[in-house]
XYZ file of C-alpha atoms in Angstrom:
636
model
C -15.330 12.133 -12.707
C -12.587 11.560 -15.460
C -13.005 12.751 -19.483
C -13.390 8.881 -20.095
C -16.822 9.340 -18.734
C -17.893 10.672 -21.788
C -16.888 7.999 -23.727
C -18.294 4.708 -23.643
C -17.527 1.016 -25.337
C -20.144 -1.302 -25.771
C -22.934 -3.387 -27.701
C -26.156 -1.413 -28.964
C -29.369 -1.695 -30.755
C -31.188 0.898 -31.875
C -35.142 0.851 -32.180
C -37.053 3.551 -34.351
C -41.383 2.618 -33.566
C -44.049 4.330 -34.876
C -47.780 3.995 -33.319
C -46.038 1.167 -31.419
C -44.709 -0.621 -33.855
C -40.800 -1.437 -34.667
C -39.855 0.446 -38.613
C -36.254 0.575 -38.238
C -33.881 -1.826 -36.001
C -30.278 -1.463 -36.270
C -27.623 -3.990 -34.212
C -24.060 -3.248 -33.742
C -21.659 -5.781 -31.944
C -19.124 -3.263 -31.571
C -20.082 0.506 -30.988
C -18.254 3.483 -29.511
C -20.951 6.178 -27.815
C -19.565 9.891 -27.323
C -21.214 12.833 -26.004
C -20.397 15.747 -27.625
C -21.619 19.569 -28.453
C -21.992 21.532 -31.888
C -21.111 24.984 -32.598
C -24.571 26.244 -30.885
C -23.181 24.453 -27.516
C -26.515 21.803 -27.596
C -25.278 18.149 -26.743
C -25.840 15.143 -28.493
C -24.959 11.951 -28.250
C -22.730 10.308 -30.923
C -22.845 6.589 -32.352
C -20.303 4.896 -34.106
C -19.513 1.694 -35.587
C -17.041 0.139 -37.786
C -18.417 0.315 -41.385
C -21.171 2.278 -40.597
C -21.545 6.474 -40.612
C -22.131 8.175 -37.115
C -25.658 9.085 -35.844
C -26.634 11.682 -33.060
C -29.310 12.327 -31.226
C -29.797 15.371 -29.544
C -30.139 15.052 -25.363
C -33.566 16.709 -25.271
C -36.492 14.665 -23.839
C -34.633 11.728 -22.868
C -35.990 8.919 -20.472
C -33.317 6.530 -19.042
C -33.807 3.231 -17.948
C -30.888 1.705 -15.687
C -32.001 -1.417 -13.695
C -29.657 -3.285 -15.195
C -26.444 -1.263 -14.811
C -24.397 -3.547 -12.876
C -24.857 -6.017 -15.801
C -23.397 -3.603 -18.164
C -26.870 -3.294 -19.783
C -29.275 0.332 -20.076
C -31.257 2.227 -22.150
C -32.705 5.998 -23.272
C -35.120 6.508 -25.271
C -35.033 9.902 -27.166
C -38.319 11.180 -27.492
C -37.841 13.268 -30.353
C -36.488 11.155 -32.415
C -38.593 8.439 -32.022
C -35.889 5.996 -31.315
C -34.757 3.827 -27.966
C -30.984 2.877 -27.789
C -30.341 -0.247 -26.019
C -27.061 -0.709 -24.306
C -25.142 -4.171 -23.532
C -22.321 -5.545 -22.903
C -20.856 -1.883 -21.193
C -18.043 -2.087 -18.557
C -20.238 -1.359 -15.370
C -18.007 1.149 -13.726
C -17.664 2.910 -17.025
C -21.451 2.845 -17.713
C -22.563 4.589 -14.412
C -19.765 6.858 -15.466
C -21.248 7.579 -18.672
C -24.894 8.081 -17.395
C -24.021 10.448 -14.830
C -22.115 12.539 -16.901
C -25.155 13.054 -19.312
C -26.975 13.394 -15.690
C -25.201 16.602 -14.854
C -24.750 18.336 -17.784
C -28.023 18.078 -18.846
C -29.194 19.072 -15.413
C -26.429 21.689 -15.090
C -26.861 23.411 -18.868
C -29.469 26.280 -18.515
C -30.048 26.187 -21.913
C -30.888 22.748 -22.734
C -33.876 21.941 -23.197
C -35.381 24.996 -22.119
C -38.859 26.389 -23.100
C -37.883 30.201 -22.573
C -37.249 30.226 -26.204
C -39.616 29.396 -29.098
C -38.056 26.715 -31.262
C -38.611 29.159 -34.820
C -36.729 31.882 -32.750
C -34.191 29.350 -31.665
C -34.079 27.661 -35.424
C -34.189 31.580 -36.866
C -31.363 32.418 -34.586
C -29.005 29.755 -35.939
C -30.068 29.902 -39.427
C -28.391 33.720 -39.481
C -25.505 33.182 -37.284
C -23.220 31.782 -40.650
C -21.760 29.136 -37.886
C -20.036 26.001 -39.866
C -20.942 22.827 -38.379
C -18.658 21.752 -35.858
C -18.652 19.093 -33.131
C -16.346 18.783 -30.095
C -16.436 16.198 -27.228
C -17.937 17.771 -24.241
C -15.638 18.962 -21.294
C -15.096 16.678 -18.251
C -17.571 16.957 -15.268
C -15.768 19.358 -12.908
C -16.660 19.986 -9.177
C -18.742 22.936 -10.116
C -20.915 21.500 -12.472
C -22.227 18.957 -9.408
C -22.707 21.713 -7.623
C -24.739 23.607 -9.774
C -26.819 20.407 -10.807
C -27.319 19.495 -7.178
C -29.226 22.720 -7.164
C -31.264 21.975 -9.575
C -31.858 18.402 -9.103
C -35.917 19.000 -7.810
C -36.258 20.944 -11.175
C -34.241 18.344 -13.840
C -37.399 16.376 -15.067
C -38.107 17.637 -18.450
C -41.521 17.188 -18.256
C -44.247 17.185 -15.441
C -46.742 14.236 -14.914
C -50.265 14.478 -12.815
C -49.464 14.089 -9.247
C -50.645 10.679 -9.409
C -48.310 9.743 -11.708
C -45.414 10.782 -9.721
C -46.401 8.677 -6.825
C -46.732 5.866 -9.185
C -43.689 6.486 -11.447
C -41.532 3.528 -11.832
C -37.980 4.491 -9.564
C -36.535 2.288 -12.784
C -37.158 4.615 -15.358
C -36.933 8.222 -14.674
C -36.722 11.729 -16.383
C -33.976 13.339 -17.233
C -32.076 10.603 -16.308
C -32.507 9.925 -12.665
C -30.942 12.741 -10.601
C -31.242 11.624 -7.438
C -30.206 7.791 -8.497
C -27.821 8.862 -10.676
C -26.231 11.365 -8.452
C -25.837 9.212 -5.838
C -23.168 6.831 -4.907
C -22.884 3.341 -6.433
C -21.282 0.506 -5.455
C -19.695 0.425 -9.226
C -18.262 3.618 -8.432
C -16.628 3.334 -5.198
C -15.862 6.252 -3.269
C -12.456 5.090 -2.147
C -10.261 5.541 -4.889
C -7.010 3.278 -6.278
C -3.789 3.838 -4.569
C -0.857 4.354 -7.424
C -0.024 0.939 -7.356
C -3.806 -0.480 -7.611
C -3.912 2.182 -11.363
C -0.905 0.588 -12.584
C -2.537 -2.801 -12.067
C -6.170 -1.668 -13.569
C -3.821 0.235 -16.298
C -2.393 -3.237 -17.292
C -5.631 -5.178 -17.455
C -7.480 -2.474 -19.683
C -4.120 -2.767 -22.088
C -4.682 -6.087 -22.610
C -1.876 -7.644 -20.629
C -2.064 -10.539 -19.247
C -1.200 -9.865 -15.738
C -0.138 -11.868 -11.976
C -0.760 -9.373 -9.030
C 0.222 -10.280 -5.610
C 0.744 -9.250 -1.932
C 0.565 -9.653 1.550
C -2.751 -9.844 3.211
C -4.407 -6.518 3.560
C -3.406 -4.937 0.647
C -6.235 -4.493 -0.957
C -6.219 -7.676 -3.417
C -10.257 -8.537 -3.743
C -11.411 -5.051 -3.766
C -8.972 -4.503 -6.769
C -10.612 -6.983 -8.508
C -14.360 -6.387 -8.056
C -12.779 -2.861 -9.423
C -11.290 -5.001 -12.237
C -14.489 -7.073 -13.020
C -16.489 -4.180 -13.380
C -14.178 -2.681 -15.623
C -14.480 -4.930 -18.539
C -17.309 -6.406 -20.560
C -19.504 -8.018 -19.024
C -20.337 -10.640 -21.767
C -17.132 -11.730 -22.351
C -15.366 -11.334 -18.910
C -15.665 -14.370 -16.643
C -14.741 -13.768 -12.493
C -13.679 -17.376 -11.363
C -12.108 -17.949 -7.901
C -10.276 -21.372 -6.575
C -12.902 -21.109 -3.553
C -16.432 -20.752 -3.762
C -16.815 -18.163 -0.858
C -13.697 -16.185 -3.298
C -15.902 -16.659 -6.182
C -18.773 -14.903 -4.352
C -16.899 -12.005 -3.209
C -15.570 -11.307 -7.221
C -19.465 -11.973 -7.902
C -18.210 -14.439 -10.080
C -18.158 -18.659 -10.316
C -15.885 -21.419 -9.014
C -12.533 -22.017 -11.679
C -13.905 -25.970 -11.491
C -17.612 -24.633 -12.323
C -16.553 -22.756 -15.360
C -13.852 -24.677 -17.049
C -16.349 -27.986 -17.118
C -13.508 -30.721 -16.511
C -14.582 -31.631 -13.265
C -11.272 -31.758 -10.595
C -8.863 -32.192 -13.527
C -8.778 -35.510 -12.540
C -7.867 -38.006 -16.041
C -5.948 -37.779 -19.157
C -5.559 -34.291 -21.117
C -7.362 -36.249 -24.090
C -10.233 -37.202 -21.789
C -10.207 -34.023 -20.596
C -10.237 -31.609 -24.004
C -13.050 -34.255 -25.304
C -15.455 -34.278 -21.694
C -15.186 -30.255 -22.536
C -16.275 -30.801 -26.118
C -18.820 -32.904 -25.630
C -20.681 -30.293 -23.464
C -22.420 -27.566 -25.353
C -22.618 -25.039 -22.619
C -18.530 -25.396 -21.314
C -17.713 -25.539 -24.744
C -19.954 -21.944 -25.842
C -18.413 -20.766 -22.888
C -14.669 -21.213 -23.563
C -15.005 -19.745 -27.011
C -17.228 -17.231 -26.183
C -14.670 -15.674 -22.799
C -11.936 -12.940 -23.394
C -11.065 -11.998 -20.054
C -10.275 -15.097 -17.411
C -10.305 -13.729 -14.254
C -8.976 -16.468 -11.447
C -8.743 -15.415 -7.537
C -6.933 -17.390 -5.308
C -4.378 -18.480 -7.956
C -2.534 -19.625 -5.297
C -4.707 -22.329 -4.247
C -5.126 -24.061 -7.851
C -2.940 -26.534 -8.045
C -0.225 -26.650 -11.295
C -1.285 -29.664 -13.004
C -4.897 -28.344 -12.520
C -3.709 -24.861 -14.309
C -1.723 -26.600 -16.903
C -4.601 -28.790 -18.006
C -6.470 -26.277 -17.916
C -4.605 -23.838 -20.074
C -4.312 -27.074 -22.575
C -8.299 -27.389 -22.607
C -8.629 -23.379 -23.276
C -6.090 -24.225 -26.781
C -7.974 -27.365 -28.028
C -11.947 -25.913 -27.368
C -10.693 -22.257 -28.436
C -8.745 -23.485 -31.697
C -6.098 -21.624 -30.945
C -2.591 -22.385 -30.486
C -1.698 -19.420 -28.197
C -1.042 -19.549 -24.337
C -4.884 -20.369 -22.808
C -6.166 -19.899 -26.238
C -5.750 -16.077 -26.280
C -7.565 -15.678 -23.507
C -6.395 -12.854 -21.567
C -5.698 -14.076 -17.930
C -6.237 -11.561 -14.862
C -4.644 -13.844 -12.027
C -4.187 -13.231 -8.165
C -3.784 -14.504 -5.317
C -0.628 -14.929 -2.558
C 1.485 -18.106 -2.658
C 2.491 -17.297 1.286
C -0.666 -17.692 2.506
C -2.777 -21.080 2.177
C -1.405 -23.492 -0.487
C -3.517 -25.612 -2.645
C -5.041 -29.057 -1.083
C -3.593 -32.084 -3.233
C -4.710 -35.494 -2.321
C -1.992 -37.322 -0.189
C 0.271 -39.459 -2.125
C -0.727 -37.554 -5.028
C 2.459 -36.667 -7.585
C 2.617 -33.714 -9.811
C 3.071 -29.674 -9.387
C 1.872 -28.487 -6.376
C 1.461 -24.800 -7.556
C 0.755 -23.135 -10.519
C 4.316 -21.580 -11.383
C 5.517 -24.509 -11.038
C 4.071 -25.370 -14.320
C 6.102 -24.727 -17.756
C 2.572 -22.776 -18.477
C 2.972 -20.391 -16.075
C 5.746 -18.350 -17.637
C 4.233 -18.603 -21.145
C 0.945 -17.330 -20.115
C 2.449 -14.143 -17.533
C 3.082 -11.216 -19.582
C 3.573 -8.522 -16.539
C 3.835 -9.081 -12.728
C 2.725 -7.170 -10.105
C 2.652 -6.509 -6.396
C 0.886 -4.649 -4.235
C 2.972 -3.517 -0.891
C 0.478 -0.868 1.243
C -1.755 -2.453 3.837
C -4.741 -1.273 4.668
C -5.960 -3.849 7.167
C -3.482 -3.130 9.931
C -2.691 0.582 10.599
C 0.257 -0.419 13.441
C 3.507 -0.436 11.667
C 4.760 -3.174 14.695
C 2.123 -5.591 13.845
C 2.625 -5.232 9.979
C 6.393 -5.515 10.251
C 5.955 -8.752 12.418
C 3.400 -9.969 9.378
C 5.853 -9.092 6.924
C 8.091 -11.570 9.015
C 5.950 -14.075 9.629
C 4.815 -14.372 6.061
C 8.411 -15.560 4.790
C 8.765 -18.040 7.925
C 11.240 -15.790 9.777
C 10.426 -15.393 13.448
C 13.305 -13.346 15.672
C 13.324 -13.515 19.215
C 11.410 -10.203 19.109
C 8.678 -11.410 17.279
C 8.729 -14.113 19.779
C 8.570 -12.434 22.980
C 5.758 -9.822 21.420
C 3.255 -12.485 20.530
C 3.852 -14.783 23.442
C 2.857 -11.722 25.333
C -0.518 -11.225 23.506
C -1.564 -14.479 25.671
C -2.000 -12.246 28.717
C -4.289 -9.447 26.783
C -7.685 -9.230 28.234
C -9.411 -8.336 24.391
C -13.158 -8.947 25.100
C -15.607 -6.217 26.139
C -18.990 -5.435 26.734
C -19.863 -9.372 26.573
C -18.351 -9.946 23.617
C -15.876 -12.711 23.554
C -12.723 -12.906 21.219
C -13.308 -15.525 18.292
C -10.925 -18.343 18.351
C -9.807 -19.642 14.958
C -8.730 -23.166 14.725
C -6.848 -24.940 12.075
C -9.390 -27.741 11.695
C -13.409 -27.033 10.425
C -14.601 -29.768 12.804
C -13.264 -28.209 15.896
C -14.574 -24.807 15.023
C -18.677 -26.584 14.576
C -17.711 -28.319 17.917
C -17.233 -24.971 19.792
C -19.879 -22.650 18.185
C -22.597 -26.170 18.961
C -21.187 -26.445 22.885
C -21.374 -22.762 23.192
C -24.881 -22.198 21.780
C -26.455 -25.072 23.672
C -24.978 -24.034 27.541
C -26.953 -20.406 26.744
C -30.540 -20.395 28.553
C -33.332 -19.103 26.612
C -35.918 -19.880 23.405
C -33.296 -20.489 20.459
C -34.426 -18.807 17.258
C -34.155 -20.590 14.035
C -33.403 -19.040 10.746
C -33.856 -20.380 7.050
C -32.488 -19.381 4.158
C -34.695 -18.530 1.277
C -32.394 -19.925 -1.608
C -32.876 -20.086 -5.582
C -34.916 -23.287 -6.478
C -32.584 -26.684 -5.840
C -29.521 -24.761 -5.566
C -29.037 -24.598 -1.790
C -25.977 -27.668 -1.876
C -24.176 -24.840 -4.440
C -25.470 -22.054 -2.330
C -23.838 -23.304 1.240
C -20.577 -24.080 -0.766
C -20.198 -20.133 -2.332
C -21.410 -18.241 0.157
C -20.295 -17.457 3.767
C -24.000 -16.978 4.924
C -25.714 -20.137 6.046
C -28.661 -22.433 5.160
C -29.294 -22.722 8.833
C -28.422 -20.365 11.211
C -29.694 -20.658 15.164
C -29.639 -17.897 17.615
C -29.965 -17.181 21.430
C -29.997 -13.858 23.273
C -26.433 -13.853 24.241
C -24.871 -15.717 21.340
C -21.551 -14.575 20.101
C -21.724 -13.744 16.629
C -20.017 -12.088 13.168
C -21.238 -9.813 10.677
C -21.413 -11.281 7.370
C -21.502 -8.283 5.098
C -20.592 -4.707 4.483
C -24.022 -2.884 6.158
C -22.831 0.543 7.169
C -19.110 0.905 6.943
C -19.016 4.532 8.284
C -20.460 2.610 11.536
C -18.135 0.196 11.505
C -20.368 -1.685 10.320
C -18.304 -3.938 8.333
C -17.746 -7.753 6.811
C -15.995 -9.231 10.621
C -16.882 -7.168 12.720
C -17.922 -9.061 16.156
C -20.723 -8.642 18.118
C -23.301 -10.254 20.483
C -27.074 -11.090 20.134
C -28.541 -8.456 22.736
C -32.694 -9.172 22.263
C -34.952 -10.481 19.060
C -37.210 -7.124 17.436
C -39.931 -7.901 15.014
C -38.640 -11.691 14.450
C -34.763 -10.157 13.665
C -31.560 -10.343 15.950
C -30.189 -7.211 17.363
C -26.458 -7.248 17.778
C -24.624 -5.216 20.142
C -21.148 -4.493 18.347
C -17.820 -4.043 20.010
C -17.979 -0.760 18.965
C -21.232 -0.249 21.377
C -23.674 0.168 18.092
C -26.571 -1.846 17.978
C -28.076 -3.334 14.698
C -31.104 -5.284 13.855
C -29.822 -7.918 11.360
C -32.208 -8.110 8.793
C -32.459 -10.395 5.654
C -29.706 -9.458 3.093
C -28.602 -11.066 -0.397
C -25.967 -13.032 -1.359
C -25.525 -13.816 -5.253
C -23.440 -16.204 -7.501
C -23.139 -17.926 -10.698
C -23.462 -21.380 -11.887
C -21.773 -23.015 -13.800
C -24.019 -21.975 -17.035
C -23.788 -18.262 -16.007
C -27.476 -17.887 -14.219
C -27.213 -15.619 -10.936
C -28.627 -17.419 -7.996
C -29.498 -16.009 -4.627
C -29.320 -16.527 -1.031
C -31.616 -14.036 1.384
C -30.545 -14.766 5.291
C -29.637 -12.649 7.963
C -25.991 -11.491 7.853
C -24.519 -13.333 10.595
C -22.784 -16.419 11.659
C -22.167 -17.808 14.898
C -18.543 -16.358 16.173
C -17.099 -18.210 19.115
C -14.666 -20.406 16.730
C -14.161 -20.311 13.374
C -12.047 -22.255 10.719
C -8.732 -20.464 9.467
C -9.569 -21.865 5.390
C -12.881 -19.805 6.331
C -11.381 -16.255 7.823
C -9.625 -15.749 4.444
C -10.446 -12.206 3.553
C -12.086 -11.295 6.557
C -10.918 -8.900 9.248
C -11.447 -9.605 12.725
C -11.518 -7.118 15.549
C -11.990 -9.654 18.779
C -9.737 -12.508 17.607
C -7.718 -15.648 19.448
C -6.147 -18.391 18.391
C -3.957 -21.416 19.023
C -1.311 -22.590 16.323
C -0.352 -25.998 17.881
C -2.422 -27.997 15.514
C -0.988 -26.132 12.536
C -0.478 -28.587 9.640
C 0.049 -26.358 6.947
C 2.813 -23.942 5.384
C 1.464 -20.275 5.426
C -1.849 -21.330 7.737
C -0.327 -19.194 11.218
C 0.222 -16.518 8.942
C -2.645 -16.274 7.766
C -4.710 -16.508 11.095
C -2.247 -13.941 12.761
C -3.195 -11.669 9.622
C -7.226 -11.386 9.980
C -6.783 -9.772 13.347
C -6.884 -5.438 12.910
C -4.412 -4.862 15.299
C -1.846 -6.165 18.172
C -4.034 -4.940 20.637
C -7.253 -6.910 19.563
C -5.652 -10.023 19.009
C -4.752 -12.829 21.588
C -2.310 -15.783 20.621
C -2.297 -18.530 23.264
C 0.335 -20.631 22.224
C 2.702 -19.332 20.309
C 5.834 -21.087 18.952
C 7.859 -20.298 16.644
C 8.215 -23.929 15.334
C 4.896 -23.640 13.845
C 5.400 -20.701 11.454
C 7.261 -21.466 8.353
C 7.069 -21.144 4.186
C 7.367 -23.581 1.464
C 10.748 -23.122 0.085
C 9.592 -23.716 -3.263
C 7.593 -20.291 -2.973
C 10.332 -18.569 -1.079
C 12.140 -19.060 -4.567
C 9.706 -17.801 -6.920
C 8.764 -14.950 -4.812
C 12.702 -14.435 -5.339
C 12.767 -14.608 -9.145
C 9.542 -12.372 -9.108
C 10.866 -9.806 -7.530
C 13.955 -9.796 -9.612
C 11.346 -10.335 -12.733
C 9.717 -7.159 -11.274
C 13.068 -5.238 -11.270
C 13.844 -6.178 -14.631
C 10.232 -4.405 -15.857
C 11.789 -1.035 -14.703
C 14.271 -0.906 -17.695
C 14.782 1.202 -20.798
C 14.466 -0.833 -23.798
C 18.655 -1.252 -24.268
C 18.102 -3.341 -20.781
C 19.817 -1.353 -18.302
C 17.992 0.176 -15.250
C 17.253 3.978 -15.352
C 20.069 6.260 -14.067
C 19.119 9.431 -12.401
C 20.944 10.858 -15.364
C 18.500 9.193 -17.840
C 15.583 10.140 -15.804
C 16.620 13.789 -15.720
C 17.578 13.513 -19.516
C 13.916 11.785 -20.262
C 11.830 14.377 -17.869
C 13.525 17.430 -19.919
C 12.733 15.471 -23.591
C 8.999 15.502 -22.331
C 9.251 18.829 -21.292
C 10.969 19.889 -24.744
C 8.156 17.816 -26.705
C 5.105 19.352 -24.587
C 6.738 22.752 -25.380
C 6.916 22.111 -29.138
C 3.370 20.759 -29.698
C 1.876 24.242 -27.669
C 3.679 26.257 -30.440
């Protein structure tokens, strides 16, 4: 844990009730919470507000309710005081940040609230010590202080209920807050940490800028940005993608969903008045300050200029998207955006005069993590700019001779077409013997169309012992358990598939959730089983997935960017078989070869010193030793 977890942003109410009624209520839009000790050491928690003088509660007696975390929203009622604080519109990451500090130090402080001492002796004992009144932000959680409220985790609740009541206590709201919750991982907090590169972009976002982040597949992009999403308020942050199954990964909507102008199709005048005339889109607009858009590369410019034109006119405001701060990303080398033939305008976004008015920094991300084999990833690197040596050649013609499948489970062959991919997994499924299982999704009322166009998991999903399949979600990632990973149905337990994985672990599939957002904001859900059928599927479709069994053919490739990105979703050389390979059908648009070209130079110019010349190693050395000089002056 950082120092920032004692700080926290956010919107709060506070309730003061009496004999169950409401005396006091007090609502600030803006607040800042701190937690903080006095001279005595005791903590308290500190609220603050523009306008408004501070008010802390001591963190004695508290009872913490955190459903609702992931939506930025919690509360804790202090006992004592009579008063319940209601949190909203938090950063989610910073919130579960915020709660588990107050977790372990008040589980970790031997002193607080502790009954050893009667309160006159206590209030007698600070009444002669002549200490002024002084507060001082707590100290960061160290490694040591987990320890030491691990240990004392089955003794944190501050007070005891009647056995029956701790059978029947609500795992929502707990004492003292919720060790065992709170102390555990969350998905909001994820274990793996941001590389150097992955901060800077974070760093940039939480400044304000409005930021373009890019790079090759595997580097990380998506899980950046759920990190990014759950970084900022919730009530003002919208995730958008260009895809609906991108939207669902971000947890977010489709871009067409949220900006309410339908495909963009029209005049600009039509356009800014169809917004208008819609209550919701137009609450919507005004209401967003953070635009997050995955996929960038796949909305097409005159779609992103109207757009940015629609965010000025419903906004009111004459800057670039209306002020809205725009978190884009996405990688113009892989799929392009789909334009309707004959169709004349920009093909992609930078294209548009917008683009550079609306990009304040650039980034890009250069460390894969999908492919470990420095080979493969320097033949991806290749392939990705449409350069294929004779090398490159020769190494994937031979993959057409690997033998990749084991244990019964086949490779998955990606085609270029959707059609031909439903044609396979059909033929395949009906020449297996055996009673074919059928499986229904249980979907949010009427919103099942939406539903199969978001999320990767189907409406309708049949089975056979024997059917090759794919796992749909993250399960247990320690057992490579993971979103891709291929398998084969094995036998049918209790009504669920068991799937044997290339990996030789076997997992019943059982009914997991899937959630996005229409277009007026309202989460809606999808339960199924976390599989698809896996003896074809569509390239559009493997986007963001990683496969570890995978074939292909690239002779119907139609598309710039499309055989790089099928060669990309396979994890290694060795796991990955291409049966026709020919260099004729790998190439980039030269209109993104350019602009990668004046990005990178764009990215060179960031690393200047403000006279506009790059940094020497003699103005480096000269800069290091004026920090050094400055540090040294401040600690006299």
């Amino acid at each position: 844990m950082e120092g920032g977890d004692s700080f926290l942003s956010c919107a709060v109410t506070l309730e003061w009730m009496t004999q169950g009624s409401i005396t006091r209520k007090v609502n600030y839009k803006t607040a800042s919470l701190r937690l903080i000790r006095n001279e005595f050491r005791e903590m308290f928690m500190e609220i603050t507000s523009e306008k408004h003088a501070a008010i802390r509660f001591a963190l004695k007696s508290v009872n913490v309710f955190k459903k609702f975390m992931v939506e930025g929203k919690a509360s804790i009622k202090f006992q004592e005081a009579g008063c319940t604080l209601f949190i909203s519109n938090a950063p989610p990451t910073n919130l579960v940040g915020f709660l588990r500090t107050i977790f372990v130090k008040m589980t970790g402080d031997k002193d607080q609230g502790s009954n050893t001492t009667p309160a006159k002796q206590t209030m007698r004992s600070k009444l002669l010590s002549n200490k002024a009144q002084a507060f001082e932000e707590i100290s960061p959680v160290t490694v040591a202080d987990i320890h030491n409220a691990k240990k004392k985790i089955p003794k944190s609740t501050l007070t005891t209920p009647s056995p029956p009541a701790k059978k029947r206590k609500n795992e929502d709201s707990v004492k003292g807050p919720a060790p065992k919750k709170l102390y555990s991982p969350s998905p909001l907090t994820n274990t793996c940490s941001l590389n150097p590169e992955q901060q800077r972009v974070l760093d940039a976002c939480l400044g304000g800028k409005n930021i373009f982040f890019t790079g090759s597949a595997g580097t990380g992009k998506s899980f950046l940005l759920k990190r990014i999403v759950t970084a900022l308020p919730p009530d003002v942050t919208v995730a958008t993608a260009s895809t609906g199954v991108a939207a669902c990964h971000v947890g977010g909507t489709t871009l067409h969903a949220f900006a309410g102008i339908g495909d963009g199709s029209g005049t600009l005048e039509h356009l800014c008045e169809r917004a208008m005339k819609l209550p919701l889109v137009a609450q919507k607009w005004r209401k967003c300050k953070h635009l997050i858009i995955d996929e960038i590369s796949m909305v097409d410019g005159s779609f992103f200029e109207k757009l940015e034109a629609v965010a000025r006119h419903v906004r009111k405001n004459d800057k670039p998207f209306g002020g809205i701060q725009l978190i884009l990303c996405g990688d113009f080398l892989q799929l392009p955006p789909v334009v309707d033939k004959g169709k004349n305008g920009k093909r992609f976004c930078f294209q548009s005069p917008c683009w550079d008015k609306c990009i304040q920094l650039c980034f890009e991300l250069k460390q894969v993590h999908r492919q470990k084999d420095s080979e493969f990833i320097s033949i991806l690197n290749s392939i990705r700019i449409g350069r294929v040596t004779k090398e490159i050649s020769d190494r994937l013609v031979g993959t057409s001779r690997q033998k990749i499948e084991s244990d019964g489970i086949l490779a998955t062959r990606l085609c270029s077409h959707t059609n031909d991919s439903k044609m396979i997994n059909d033929s395949k499924l009906s020449d297996l013997d055996g009673e074919e299982k059928i499986f229904t999704s249980q979907d949010s009322d009427n919103a099942t169309k939406l539903l199969d166009m978001q999320t990767i998991a189907p409406s309708k999903l049949l089975l056979k012992v024997g059917a090759q399949v794919m796992l749909l979600k993250n399960v247990n990632v320690n057992a490579g358990l993971v979103n891709g990973a291929r398998g084969v149905v094995v036998r049918f337990e209790e009504g669920f598939p068991v799937v044997r994985f290339k990996n030789k672990k076997e997992y019943t599939a059982r009914t997991e959730r899937w959630y996005v957002k229409n277009s007026n904001g309202s989460l809606l859900c999808r339960r199924q089983v976390p599989l698809n059928l896996a003896w074809a599927f569509s390239i559009h479709k493997s986007q963001g997935l990683t496969l570890d069994c995978v074939e292909m053919s690239l002779s119907k490739i139609f598309e710039a960017g499309q055989a790089y990105v099928a060669l990309s979703r396979a994890q290694s050389l060795d796991t990955l078989r291409v049966l026709d390979f020919d260099s004729r059908h790998v190439w980039a648009d030269p209109n993104v070869l350019e602009f990668y070209q004046r990005f990178r130079r764009r990215l060179q110019q960031m690393e200047v010193i403000p006279l506009g010349r790059p940094l020497s190693d003699k103005t480096n050395k000269k800069l290091k030793l004026r920090e050094i000089l400055e540090k040294q002056m401040k600690q006299r």
